[in-house]
Short mmCIF file of C-alpha atoms and ligand atoms in Angstrom, two decimals:
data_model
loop_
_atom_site.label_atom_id
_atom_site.label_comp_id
_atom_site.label_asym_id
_atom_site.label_seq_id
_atom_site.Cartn_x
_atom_site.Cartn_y
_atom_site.Cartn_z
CA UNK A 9 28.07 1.00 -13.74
CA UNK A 10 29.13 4.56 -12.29
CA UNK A 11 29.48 4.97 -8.37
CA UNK A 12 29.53 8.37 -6.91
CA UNK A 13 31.05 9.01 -3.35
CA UNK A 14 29.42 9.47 -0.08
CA UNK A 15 28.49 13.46 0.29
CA UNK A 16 28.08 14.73 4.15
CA UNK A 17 24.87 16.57 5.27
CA UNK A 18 25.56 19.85 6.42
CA UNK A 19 23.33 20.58 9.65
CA UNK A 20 20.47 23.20 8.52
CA UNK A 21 18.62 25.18 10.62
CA UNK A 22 16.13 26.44 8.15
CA UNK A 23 12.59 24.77 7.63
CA UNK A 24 12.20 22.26 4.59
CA UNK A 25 9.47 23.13 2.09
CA UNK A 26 9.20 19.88 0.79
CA UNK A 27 6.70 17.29 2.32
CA UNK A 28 4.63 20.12 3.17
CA UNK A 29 0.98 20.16 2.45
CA UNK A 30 -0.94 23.11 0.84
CA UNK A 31 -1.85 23.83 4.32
CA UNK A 32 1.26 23.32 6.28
CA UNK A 33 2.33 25.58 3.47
CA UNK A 34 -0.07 28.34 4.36
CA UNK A 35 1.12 27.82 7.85
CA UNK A 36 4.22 28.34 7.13
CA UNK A 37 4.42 31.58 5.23
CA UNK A 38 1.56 33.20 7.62
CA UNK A 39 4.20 32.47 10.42
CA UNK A 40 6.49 34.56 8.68
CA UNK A 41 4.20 37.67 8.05
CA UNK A 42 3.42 36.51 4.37
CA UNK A 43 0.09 36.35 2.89
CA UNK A 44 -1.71 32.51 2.62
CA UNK A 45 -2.18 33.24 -1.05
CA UNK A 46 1.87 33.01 -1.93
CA UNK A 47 1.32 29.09 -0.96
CA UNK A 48 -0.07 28.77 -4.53
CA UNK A 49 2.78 30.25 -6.24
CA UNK A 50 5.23 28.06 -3.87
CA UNK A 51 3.66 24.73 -4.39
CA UNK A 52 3.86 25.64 -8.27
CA UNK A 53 7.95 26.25 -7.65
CA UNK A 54 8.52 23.45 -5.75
CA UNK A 55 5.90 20.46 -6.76
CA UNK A 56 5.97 21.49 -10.50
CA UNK A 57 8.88 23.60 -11.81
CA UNK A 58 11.38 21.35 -9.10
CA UNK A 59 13.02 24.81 -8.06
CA UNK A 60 15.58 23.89 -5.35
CA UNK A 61 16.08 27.94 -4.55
CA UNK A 62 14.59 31.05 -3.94
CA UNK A 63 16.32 32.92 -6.41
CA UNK A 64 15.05 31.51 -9.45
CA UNK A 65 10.86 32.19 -8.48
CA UNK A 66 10.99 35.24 -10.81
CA UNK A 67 7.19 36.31 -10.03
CA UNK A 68 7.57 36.98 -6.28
CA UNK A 69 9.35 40.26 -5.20
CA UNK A 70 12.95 40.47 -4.89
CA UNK A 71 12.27 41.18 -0.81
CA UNK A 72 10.20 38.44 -0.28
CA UNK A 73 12.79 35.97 -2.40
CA UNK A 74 15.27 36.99 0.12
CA UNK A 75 13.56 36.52 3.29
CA UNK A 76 11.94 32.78 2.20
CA UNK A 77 15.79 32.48 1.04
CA UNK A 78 16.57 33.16 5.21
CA UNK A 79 13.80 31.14 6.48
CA UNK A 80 13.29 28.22 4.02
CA UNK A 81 15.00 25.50 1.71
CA UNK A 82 13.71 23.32 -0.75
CA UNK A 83 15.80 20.27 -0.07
CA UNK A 84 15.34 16.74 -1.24
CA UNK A 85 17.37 14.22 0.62
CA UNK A 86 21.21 13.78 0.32
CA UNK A 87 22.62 11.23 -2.23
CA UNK A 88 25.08 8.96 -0.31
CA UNK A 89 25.47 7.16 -3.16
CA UNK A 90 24.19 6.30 -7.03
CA UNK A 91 24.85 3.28 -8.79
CA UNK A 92 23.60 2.87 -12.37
CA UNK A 93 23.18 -0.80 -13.86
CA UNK A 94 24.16 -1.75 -17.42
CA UNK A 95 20.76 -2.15 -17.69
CA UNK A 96 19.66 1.16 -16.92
CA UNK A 97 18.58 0.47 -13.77
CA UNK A 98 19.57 3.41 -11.33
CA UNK A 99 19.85 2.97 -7.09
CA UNK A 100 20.06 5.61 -4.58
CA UNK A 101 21.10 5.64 -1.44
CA UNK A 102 19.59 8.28 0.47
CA UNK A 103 21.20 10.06 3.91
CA UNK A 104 18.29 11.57 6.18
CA UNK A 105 19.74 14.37 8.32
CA UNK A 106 18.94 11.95 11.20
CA UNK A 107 22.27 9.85 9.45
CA UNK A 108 19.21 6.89 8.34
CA UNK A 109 19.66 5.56 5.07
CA UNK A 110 17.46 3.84 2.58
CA UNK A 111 17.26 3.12 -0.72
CA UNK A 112 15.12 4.25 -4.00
CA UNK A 113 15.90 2.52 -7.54
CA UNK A 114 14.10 3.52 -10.87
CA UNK A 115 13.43 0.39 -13.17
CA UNK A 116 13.38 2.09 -16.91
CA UNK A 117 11.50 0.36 -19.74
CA UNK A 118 11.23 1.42 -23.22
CA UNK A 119 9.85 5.52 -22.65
CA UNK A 120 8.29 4.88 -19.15
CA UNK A 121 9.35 3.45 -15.96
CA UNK A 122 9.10 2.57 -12.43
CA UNK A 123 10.19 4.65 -9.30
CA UNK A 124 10.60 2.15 -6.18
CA UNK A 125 10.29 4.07 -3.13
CA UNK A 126 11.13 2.62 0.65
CA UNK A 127 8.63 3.82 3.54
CA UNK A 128 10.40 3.19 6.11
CA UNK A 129 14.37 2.29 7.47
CA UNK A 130 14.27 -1.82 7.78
CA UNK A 131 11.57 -3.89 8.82
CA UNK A 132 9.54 -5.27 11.29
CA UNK A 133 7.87 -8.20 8.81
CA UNK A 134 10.76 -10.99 8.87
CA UNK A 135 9.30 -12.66 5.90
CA UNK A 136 12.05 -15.26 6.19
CA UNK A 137 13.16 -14.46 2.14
CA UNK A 138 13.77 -11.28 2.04
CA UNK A 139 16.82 -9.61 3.14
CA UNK A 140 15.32 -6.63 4.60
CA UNK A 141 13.46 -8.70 7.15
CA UNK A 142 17.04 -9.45 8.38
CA UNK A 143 16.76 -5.96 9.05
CA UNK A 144 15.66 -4.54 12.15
CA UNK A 145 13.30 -1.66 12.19
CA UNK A 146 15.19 1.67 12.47
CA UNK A 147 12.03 4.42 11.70
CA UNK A 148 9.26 5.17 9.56
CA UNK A 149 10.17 7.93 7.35
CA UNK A 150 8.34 11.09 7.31
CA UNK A 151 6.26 12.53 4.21
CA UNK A 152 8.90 14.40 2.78
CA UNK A 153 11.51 11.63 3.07
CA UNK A 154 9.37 9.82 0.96
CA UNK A 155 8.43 12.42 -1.72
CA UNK A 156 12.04 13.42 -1.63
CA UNK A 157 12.56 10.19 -2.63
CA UNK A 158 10.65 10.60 -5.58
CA UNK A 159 11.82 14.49 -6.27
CA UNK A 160 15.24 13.21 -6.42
CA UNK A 161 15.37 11.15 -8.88
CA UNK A 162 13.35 13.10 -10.84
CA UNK A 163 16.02 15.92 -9.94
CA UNK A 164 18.58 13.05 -11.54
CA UNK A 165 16.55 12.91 -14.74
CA UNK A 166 16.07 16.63 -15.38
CA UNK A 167 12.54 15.62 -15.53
CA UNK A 168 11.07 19.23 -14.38
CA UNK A 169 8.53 20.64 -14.67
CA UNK A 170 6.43 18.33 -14.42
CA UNK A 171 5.07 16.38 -18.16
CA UNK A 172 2.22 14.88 -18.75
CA UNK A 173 1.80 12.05 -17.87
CA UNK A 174 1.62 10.32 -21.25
CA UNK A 175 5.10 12.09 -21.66
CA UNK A 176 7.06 10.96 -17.79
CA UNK A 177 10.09 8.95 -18.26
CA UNK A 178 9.22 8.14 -14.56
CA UNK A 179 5.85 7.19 -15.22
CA UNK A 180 4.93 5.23 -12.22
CA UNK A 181 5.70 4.51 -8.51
CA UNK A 182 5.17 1.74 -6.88
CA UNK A 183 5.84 1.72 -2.77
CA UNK A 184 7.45 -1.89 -3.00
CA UNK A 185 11.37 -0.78 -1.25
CA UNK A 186 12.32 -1.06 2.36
CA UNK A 187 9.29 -1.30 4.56
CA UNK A 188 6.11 -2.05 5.07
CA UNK A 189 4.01 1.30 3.80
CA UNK A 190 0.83 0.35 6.02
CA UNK A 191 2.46 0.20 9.07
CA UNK A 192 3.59 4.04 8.27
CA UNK A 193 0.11 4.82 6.60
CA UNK A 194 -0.34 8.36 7.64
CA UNK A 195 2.97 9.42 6.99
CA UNK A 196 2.55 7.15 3.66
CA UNK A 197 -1.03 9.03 2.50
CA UNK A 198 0.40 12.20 3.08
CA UNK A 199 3.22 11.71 0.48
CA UNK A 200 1.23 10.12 -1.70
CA UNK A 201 -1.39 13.02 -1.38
CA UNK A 202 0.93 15.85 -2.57
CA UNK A 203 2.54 13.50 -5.22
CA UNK A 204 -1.25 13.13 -6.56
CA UNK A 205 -2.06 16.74 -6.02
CA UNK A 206 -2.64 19.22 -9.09
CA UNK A 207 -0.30 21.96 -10.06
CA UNK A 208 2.63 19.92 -8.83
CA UNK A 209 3.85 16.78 -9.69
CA UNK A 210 0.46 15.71 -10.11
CA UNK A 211 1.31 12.19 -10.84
CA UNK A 212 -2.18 9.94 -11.28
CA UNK A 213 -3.24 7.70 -8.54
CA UNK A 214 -3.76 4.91 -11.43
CA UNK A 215 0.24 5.34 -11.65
CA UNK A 216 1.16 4.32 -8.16
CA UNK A 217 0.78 1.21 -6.67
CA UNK A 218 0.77 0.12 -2.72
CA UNK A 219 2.61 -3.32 -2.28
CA UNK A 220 1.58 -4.51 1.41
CA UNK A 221 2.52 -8.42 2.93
CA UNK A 222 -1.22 -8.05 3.92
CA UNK A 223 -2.01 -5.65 6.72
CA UNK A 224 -5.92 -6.33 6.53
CA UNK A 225 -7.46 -3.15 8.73
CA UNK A 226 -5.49 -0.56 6.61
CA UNK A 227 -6.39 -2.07 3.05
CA UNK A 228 -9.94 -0.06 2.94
CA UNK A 229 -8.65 3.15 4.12
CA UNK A 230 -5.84 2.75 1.51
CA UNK A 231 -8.02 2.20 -1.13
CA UNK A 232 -10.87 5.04 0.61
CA UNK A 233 -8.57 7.77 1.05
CA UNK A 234 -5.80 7.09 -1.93
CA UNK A 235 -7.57 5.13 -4.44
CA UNK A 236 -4.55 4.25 -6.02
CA UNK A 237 -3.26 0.33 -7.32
CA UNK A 238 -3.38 -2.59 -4.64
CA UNK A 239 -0.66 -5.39 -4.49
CA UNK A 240 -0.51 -8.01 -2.25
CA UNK A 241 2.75 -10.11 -1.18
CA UNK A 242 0.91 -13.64 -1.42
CA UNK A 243 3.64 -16.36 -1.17
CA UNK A 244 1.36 -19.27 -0.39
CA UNK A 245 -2.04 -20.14 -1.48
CA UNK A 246 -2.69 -21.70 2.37
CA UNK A 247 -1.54 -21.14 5.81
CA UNK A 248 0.65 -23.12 6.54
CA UNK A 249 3.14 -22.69 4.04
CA UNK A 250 2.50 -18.53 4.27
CA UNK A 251 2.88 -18.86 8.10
CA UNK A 252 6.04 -20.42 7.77
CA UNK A 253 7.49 -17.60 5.70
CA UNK A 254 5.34 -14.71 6.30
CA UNK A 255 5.06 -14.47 10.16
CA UNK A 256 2.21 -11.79 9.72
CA UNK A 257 0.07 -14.18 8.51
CA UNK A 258 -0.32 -15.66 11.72
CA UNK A 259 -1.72 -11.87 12.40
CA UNK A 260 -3.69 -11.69 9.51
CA UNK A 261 -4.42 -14.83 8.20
CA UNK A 262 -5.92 -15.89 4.75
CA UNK A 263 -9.38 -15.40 5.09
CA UNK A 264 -8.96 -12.26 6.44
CA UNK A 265 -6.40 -11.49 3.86
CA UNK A 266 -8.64 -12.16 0.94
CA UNK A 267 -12.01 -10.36 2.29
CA UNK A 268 -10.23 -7.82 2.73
CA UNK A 269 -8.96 -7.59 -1.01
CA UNK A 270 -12.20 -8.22 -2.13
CA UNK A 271 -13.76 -5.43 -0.64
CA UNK A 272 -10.96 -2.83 -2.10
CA UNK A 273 -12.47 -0.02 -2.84
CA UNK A 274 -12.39 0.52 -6.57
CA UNK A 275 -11.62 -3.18 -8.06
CA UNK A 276 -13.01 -3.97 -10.84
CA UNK A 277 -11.64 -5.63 -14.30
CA UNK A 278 -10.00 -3.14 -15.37
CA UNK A 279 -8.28 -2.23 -11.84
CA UNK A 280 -7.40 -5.26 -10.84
CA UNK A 281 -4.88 -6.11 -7.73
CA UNK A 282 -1.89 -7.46 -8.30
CA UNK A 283 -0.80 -10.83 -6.18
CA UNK A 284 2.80 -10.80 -5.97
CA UNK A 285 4.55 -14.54 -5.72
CA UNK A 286 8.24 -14.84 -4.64
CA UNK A 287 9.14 -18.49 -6.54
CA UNK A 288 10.88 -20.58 -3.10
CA UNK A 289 12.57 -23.77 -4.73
CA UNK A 290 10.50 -26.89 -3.23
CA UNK A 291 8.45 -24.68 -0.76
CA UNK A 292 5.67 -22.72 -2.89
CA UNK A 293 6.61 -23.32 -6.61
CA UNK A 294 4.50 -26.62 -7.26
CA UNK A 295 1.29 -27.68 -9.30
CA UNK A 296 -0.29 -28.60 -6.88
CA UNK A 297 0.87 -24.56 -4.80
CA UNK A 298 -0.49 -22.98 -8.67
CA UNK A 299 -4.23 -24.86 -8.33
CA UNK A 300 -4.24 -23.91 -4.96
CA UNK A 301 -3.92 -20.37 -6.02
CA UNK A 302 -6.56 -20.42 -8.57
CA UNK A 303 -8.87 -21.43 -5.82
CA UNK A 304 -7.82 -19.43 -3.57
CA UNK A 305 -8.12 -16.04 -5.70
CA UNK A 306 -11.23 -17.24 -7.90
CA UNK A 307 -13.66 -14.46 -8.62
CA UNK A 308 -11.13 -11.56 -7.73
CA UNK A 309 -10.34 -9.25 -9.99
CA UNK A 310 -6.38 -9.50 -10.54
CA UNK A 311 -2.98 -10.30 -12.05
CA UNK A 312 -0.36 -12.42 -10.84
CA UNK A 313 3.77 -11.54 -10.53
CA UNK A 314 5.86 -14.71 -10.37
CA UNK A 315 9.19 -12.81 -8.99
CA UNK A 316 12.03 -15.65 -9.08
CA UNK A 317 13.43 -15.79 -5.57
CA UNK A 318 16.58 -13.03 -5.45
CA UNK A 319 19.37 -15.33 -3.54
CA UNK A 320 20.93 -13.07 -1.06
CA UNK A 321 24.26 -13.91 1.44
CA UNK A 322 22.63 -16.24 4.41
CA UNK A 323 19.54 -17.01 2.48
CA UNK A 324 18.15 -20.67 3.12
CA UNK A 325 16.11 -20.58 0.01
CA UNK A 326 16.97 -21.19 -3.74
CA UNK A 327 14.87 -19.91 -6.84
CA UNK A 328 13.42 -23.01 -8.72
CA UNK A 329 14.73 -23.85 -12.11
CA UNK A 330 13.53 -22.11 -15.09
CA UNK A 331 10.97 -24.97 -16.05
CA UNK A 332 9.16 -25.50 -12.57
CA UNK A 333 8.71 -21.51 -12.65
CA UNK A 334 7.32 -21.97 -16.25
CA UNK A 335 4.98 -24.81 -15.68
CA UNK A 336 3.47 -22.97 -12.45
CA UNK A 337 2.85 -19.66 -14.60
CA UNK A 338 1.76 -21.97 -17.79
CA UNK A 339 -1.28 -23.00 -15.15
CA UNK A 340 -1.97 -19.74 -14.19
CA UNK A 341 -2.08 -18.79 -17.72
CA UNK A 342 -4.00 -21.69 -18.28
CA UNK A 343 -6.62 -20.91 -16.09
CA UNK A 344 -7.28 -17.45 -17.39
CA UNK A 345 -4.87 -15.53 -15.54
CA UNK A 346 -2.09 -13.06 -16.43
CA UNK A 347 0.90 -14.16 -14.57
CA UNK A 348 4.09 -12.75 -15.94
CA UNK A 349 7.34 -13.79 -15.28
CA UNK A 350 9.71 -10.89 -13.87
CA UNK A 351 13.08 -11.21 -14.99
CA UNK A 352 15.65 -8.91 -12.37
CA UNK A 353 16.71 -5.94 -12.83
CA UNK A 354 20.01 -4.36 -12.02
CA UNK A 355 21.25 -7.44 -10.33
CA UNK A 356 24.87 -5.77 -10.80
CA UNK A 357 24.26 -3.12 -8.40
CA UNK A 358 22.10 -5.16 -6.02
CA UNK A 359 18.89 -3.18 -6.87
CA UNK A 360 16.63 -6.06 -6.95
CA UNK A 361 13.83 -7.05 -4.95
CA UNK A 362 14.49 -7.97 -0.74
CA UNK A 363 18.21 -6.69 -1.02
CA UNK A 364 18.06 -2.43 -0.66
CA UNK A 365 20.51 -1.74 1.52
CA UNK A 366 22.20 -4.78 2.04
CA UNK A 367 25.29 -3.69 0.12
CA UNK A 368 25.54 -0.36 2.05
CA UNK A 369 25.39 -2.31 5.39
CA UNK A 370 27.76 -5.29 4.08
CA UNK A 371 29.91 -2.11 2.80
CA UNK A 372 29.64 -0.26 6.78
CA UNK A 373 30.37 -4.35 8.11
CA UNK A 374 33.40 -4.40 6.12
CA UNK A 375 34.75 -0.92 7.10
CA UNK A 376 33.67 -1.47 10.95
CA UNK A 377 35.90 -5.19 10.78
CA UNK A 378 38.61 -3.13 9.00
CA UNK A 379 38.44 -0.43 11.81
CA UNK A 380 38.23 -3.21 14.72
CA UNK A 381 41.55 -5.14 13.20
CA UNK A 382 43.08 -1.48 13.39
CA UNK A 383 42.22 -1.28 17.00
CA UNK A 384 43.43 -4.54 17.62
CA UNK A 385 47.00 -3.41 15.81
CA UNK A 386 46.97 -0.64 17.73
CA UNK A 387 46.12 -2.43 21.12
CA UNK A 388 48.98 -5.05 20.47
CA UNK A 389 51.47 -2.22 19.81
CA UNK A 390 50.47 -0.83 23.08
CA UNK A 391 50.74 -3.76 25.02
CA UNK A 392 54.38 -4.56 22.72
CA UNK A 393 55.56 -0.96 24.08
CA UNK A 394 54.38 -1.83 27.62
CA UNK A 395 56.35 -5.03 27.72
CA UNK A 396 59.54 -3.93 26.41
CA UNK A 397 58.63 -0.45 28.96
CA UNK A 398 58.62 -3.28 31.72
CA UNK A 399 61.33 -5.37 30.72
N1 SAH B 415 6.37 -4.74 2.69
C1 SAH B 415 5.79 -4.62 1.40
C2 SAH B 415 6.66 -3.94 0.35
C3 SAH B 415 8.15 -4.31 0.29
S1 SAH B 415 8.67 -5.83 -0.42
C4 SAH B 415 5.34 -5.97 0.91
O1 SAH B 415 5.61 -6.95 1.58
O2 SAH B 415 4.68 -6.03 -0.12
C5 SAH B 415 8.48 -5.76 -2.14
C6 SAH B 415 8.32 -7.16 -2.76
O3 SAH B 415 9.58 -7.85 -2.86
C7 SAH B 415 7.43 -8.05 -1.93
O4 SAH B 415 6.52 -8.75 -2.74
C8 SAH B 415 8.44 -9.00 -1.31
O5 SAH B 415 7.83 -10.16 -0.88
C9 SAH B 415 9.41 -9.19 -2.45
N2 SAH B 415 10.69 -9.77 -2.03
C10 SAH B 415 11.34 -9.60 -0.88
N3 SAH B 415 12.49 -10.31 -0.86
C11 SAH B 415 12.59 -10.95 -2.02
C12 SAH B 415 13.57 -11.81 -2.60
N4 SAH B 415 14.68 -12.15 -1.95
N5 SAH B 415 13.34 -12.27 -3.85
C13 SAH B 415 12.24 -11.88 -4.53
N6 SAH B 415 11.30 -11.07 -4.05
C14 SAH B 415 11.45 -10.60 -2.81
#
């Protein structure tokens, strides 16, 4: 487990390339006197050869290097802090130039892996088991906070230019970190738009997947305008028990939930969404909770995730023991669905799921008590001076 040290943001004047659009792009080099065409070459630069300067785009004109060179930078955001685990799972901590932080970790498996990006700083779910619903909600984060996201830790794998995609060690993202990514949609799509696009990192819409706690009037246009992989935060197989620890199902309750999932544009058996279930010790993980399911999901086209509740500081709830979580997914199985058992990753370095950013905060808690217990030295020093002053 390495740990590299906070880095400061200097404060930059210059326009960010990245996050732009092809048009935005156009935009922006037409504002500067340059032709709309040079976009083309640009988005090649930045999206597919991951060129962080000027200097190195060796087909446009020394002149015109310089002055994008004055006007421009291709930044990604800063790394506050990286944290590998010993077993290979890698965490970033990101600092926005606003001072927001939030966290991105890539889950490696065997020549592929994961890239799990946050869309937004907290929270405003409370689902009562996850630690980021502790959170409050701080800001969405803008399209090119969240492909930055992505850029930079391909940036921390030398993977540029871009492979193939049969060839990406980071294969696949899946918008399942802080936030929830329909309640930033537009900001969301756009990202996800230029990640897709061609001649850039043009990274295949079956590759990503959109993890929502069930925001049921953005599901179509998700699947309408981005096509890519649904997943659904399920919990409970009834109300009542997903009302009590998913207060947006009071919004957006089952029913709605489900039509909504069965109308996804683009689900069939062979693109099937994927109902995640957080194991809660004596609250959802019985036999009776796993037929409920089977009901409850019958005749949709999906997979099941059986995460094992992640215990965090404060938590009320424990994960079940290893046979209750076996018998519920031996039903599933039973019953003719896939229902995989995740084991955690990088619990060393705090990377798994519901607890980005809790370390960083605890961290800023623990330096902020430090700080206040100075000031209280200091105070009682004072006053010590005062007295003897007075005496
Ligand atoms: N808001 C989105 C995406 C972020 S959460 C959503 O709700 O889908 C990513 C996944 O981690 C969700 O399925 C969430 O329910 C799960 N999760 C949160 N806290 C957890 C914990 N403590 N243990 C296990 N899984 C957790």
């Amino acid at each position: 487990m390495n740990d590299s040290a906070l880095i400061t943001v200097a404060a930059e004047q210059r326009r960010n390339l990245v996050g732009l659009d092809r048009n935005e792009l156009k935009e922006a080099l037409v504002a500067i006197g340059e032709k709309p065409f040079r976009a083309k070459q640009l988005w090649h630069w930045i999206y597919h050869r991951g060129a962080t300067s000027f200097g190195a785009m060796t087909d446009l004109g020394k002149e015109l290097r310089v002055k994008l060179e004055e006007q421009f930078v291709i930044a990604r955001p800063a790394i506050a802090r990286q944290q590998t685990s010993t077993d290979g799972t890698r965490k970033w901590l990101f600092h926005f130039a606003d001072g927001q932080k939030a966290e991105t970790v890539f889950i490696p498996e065997e020549d592929r892996g994961a890239v799990c990006i946050s869309s937004q700083v907290g929270c405003t779910l409370t689902c009562r088991f996850c630690h980021t619903g502790t959170q409050r909600l701080v800001r969405n984060l803008k399209a090119p906070e969240i492909v930055g996201q992505f850029m930079a830790a391909r940036d921390s794998y030398g993977e540029w230019p871009t492979p193939l995609d049969e060839r990406r060690m980071l294969s696949n993202i899946v918008m399942m970190g802080m936030g929830e990514p329909l309640y930033n949609f537009d900001e969301v799509a756009k990202a996800l738009k230029i990640i897709m696009a061609e001649d850039g990192i043009a990274l295949g819409k079956r590759r990503i997947t959109l993890s929502t706690a069930g925001v049921v009037p953005e599901i179509e246009r998700c699947g309408r305008e981005l096509g890519v992989n649904l997943a659904i935060s399920l919990h409970a197989p009834d109300d009542d028990t997903r009302s009590a620890i998913m207060p947006i199902n009071k919004k957006y309750p089952l029913k709605d939930l489900m039509a909504a999932v069965r109308n996804y544009p683009g689900l069939t058996n062979a693109r099937r969404v994927t109902f995640e279930y957080v194991m809660l010790k004596g609250v959802n993980d019985s036999l009776a909770h796993a037929r409920a399911l089977t009901k409850l999901v019958a005749g949709i086209p999906c997979k099941f995730n059986l995460i094992p509740f992640n215990p965090w500081p404060g938590a009320t709830y424990e994960c079940p023991d290893d046979a209750t979580v076996q018998a519920f997914a031996d039903l599933l199985a039973t019953a003719g669905f896939t229902a995989p058992i995740r084991t955690p990753r990088g619990r060393d370095i705090l990377a798994a799921c519901g607890q980005l950013r809790t370390d960083s905060e605890r961290r800023s808690a623990k330096e902020q008590r430090l700080r206040d217990a100075e000031e209280r030295t200091r105070a009682q020093a004072t006053r010590a001076e005062k007295e003897h002053a007075d005496t």
